[in-house]
Coordinates of C-alpha atoms in Angstrom, one line a residue:
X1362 CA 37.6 20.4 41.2
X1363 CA 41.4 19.3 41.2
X1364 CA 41.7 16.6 38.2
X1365 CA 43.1 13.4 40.2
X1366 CA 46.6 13.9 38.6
X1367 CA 46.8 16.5 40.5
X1368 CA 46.6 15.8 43.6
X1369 CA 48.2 14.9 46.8
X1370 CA 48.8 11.4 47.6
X1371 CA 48.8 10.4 51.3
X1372 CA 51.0 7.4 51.0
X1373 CA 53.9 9.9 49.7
X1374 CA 53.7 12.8 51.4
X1375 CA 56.7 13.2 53.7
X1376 CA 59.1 10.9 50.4
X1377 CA 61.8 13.5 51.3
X1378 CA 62.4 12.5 54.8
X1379 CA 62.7 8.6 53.5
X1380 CA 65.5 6.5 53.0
X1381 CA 66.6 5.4 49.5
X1382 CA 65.4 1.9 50.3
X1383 CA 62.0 3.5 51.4
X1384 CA 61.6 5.9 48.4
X1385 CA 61.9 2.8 46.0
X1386 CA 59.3 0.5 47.6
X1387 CA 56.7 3.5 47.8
X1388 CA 57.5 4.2 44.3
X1389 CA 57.4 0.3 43.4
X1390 CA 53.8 0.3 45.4
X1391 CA 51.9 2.9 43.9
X1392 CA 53.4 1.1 40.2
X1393 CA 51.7 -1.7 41.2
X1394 CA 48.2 -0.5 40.5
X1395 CA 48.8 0.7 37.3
X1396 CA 47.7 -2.5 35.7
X1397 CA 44.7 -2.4 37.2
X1398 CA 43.7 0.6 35.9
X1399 CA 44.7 -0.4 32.3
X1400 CA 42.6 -3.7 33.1
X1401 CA 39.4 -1.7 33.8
X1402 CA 39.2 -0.3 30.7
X1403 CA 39.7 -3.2 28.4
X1404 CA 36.2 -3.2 26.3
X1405 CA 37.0 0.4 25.7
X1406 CA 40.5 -0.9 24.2
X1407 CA 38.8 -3.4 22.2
X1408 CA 36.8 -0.6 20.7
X1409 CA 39.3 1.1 19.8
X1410 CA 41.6 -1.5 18.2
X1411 CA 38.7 -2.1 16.0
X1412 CA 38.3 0.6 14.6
X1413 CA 42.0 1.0 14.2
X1414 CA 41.7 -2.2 12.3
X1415 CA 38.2 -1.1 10.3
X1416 CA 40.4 2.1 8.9
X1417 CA 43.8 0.5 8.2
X1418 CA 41.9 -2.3 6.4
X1419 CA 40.4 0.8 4.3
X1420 CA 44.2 2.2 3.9
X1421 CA 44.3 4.8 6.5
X1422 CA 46.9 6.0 9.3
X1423 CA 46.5 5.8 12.6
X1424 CA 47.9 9.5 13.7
X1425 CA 48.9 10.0 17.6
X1426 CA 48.7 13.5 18.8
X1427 CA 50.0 14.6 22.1
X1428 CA 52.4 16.5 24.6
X1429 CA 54.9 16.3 26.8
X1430 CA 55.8 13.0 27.9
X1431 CA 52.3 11.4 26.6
X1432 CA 53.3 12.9 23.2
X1433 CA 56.3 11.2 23.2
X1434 CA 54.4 8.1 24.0
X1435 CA 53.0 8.2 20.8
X1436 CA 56.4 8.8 19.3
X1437 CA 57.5 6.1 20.9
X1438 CA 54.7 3.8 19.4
X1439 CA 54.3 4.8 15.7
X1440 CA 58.4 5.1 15.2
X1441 CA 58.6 0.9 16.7
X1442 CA 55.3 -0.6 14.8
X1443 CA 57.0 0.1 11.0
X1444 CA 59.8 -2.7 11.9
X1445 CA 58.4 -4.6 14.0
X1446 CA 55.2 -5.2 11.6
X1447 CA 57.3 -4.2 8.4
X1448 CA 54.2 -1.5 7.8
X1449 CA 55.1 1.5 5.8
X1450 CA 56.5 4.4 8.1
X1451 CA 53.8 6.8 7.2
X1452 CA 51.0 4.4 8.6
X1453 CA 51.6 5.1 12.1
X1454 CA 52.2 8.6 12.5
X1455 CA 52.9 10.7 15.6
X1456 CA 52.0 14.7 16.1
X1457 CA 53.9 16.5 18.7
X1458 CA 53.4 19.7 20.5
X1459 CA 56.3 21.8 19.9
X1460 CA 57.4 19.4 16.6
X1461 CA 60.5 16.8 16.8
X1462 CA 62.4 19.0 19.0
X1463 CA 60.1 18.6 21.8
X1464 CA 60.4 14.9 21.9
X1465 CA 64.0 15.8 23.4
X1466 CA 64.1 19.2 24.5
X1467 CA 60.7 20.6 26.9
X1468 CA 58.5 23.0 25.0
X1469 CA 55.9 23.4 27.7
X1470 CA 54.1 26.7 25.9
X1471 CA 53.8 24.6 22.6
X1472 CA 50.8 22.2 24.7
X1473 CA 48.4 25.4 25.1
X1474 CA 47.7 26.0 21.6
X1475 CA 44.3 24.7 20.2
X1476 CA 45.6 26.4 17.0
X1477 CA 48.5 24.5 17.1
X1478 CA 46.8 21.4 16.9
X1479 CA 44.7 22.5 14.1
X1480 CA 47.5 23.2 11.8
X1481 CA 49.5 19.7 12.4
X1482 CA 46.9 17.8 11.5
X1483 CA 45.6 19.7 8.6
X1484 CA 49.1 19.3 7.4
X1485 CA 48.7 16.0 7.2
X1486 CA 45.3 16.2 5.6
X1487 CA 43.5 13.7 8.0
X1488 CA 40.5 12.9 6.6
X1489 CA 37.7 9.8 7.1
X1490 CA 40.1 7.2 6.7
X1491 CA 42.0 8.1 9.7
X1492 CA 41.5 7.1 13.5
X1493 CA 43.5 9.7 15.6
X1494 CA 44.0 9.2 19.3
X1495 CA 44.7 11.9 21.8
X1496 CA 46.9 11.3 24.7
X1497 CA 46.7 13.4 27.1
X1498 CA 47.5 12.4 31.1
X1499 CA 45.5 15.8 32.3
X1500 CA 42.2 15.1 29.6
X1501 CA 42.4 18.9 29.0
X1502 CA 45.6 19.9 27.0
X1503 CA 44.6 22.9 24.6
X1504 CA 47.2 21.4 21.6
X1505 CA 45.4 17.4 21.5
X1506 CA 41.9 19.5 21.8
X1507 CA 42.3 21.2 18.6
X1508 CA 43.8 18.5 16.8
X1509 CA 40.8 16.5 18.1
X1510 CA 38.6 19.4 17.0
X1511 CA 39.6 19.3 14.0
X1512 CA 39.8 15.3 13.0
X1513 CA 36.1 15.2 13.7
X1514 CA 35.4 18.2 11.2
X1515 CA 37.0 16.3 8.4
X1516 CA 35.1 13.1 9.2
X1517 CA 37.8 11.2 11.0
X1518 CA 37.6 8.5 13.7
X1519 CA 38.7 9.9 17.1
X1520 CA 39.5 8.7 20.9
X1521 CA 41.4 9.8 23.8
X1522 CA 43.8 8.3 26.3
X1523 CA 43.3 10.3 29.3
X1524 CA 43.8 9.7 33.1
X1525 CA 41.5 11.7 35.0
X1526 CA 37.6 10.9 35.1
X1527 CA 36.8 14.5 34.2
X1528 CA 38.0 15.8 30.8
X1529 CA 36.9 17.9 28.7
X1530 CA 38.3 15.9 25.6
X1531 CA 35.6 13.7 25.9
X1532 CA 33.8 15.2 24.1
X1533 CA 35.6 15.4 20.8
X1534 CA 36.1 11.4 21.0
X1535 CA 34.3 8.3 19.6
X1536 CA 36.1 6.4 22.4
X1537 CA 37.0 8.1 25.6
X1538 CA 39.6 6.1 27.4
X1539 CA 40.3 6.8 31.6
X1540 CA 42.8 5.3 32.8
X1541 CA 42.4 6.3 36.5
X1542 CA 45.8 5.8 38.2
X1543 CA 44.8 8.5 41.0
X1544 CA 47.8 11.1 42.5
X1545 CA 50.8 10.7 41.4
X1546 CA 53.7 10.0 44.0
X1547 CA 55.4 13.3 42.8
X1548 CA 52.3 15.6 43.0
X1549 CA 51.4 15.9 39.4
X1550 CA 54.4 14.9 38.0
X1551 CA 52.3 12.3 35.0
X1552 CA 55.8 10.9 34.0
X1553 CA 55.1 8.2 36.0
X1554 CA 51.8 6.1 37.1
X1555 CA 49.7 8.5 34.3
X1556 CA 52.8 8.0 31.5
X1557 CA 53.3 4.1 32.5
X1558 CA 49.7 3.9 32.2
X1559 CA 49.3 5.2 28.5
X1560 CA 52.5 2.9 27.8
X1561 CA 50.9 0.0 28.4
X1562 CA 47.6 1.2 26.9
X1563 CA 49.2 1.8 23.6
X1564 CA 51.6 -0.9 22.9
X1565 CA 48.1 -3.1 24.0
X1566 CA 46.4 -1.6 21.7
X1567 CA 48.7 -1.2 18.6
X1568 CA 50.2 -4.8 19.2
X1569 CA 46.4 -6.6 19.1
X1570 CA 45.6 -4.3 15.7
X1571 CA 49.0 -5.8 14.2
X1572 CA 47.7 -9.0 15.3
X1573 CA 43.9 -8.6 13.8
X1574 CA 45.8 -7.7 10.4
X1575 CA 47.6 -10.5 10.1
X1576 CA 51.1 -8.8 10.9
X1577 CA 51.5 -12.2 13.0
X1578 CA 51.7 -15.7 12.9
X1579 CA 51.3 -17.4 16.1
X1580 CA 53.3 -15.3 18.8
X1581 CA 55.9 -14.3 16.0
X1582 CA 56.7 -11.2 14.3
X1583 CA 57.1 -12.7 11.0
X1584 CA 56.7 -9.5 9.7
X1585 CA 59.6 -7.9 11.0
X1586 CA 62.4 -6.1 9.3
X1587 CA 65.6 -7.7 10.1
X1588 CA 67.8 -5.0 9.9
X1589 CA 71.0 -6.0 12.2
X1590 CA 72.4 -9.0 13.3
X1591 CA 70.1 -9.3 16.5
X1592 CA 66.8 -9.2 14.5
X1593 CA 68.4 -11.4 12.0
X1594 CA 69.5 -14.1 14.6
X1595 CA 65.6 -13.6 15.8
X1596 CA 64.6 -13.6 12.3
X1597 CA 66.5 -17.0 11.8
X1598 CA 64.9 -18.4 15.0
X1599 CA 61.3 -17.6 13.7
X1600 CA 61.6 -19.3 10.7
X1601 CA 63.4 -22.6 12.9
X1602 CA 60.7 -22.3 15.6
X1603 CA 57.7 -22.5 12.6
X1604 CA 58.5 -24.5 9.9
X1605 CA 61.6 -26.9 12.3
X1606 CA 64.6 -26.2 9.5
X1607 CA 68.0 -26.1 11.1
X1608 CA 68.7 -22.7 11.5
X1609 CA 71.2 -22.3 8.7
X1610 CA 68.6 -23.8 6.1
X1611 CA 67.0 -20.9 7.6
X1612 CA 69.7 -18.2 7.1
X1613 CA 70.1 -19.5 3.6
X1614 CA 66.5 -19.2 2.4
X1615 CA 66.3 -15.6 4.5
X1616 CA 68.5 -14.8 2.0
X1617 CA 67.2 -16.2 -0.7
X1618 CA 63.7 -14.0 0.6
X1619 CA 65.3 -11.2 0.5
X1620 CA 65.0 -10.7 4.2
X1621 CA 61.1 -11.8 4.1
X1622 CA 60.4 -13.5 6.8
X1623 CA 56.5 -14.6 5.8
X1624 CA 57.8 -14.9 2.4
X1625 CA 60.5 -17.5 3.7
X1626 CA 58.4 -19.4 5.8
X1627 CA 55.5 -19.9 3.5
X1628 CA 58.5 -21.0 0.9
X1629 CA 59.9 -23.7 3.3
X1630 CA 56.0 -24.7 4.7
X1631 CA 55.2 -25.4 0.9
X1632 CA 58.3 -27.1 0.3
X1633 CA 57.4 -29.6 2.8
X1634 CA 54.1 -30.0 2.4
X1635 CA 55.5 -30.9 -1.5
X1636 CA 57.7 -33.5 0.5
X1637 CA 54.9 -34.7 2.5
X1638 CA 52.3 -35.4 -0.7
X1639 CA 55.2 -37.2 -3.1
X1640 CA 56.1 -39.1 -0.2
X1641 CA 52.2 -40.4 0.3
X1642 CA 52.6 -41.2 -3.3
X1643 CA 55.5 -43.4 -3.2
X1644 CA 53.7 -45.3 -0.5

């Protein structure tokens, strides 16, 4: 049976003979239902981003492992979580088929090794302490399988992201995530609904875990590394928006912090709260 990703979809089939104006609202159409499928697999997501909470808490990783444009999808996510939750780089890891050159360059052959997968995650030396999450659009790449294979062995926690409602790498997951976006308006070309799909799922996932570890407070990311002058303008704003200092008390005690945002605002909170208590006993 042809995996859904696979096949052809109706509402595209004759794209070529469309105008430009035509080819962007059936491509716009068939995005729409991308959330959707996200949305109908939300208590699996809440699974999984307890568990990825349950093993950082215990001081593991969460490791991605992928290809192709899902690959790079977890690229994508454990290279942005470091900064933007100020958590150590090698807490959020990403394997690649093909290794860093096929996050630019296409290294097609590098996805059909089981062996493959083996050896990148027994050089990292997952273990128990470790979710890892497969993503894989067609739920049967050979590289994720092995990795997957593998992570199990040594104990580890394991899911996959996958977009057909067959796959085989079911069965080497805890959590087995479908997100069922259905053919694809280029016949099998997973770049878009499948790859949008996975996009959302992840950053979902990995921004709720930040949140359930206290890498937040309220809608802020006061755990952010403000390393230019946009995230330290955003930086300066976060401390304004919490504590209500102007925002060059703000810059001043960034500074003062060391570039800790947390640090800063807990310093200004207790600073008024000190104001607060000497002014109650004045009165």
């Amino acid at each position: 049976m042809k995996p859904e990703t696979e096949a052809v979809n109706p509402r595209s089939r004759d794209i070529d003979l469309k105008t430009i104006q035509e080819i962007l609202h059936i491509i716009n159409e068939e995005d729409k239902s991308v959330a959707a499928a996200v949305a109908a697999v939300l208590p699996e997501a809440a699974a999984l981003v307890e568990l990825i909470v349950e093993k950082f808490a215990g001081g593991g990783r969460l490791i991605y492992i992928g290809a192709g444009t899902s690959g790079r999808i977890g690229v994508l996510d454990a290279a942005e979580c470091p900064p933007t939750y100020g958590i150590a780089q090698n807490r959020i890891v990403a394997v690649m088929a093909g290794g860093a050159n096929a996050v630019f360059n296409a290294a097609e052959t590098a996805e059909d090794s089981e062996a493959g997968g083996k050896t990148a995650l027994a050089e990292l030396d997952v273990s128990a302490r470790d979710v890892v999450v497969g993503l894989s659009a067609s739920g049967r790449t050979p590289f994720v399988a092995g990795g997957l294979f593998f992570a199990r062995e040594r104990g580890a926690a394991t899911a996959v992201v996958v977009c057909n409602k067959t796959s085989c790498l079911a069965e080497y997951a805890d959590i087995a995530i479908k997100l069922l976006t259905g053919p694809e308006v280029i016949s099998g070309s997973t770049r878009m609904k499948a790859a949008t799909a996975q996009k959302m799922f992840v950053n979902m996932v990995s921004t709720a875990a930040m949140i359930k570890l206290g890498k937040v407070t309220g809608n802020f990311m006061t755990c952010m590394r403000p390393g230019n002058s946009k995230l330290l303008e955003r930086a300066k704003f976060i401390i304004h928006n919490i504590t209500g200092v102007p925002l060059r008390e703000a810059e001043v005690s960034l500074r003062e912090n060391d570039g800790n945002i947390r640090q800063t605002v807990n310093m200004l909170r207790n600073k008024k709260a000190g104001s607060v208590k000497a002014g109650n006993r004045d009165l």
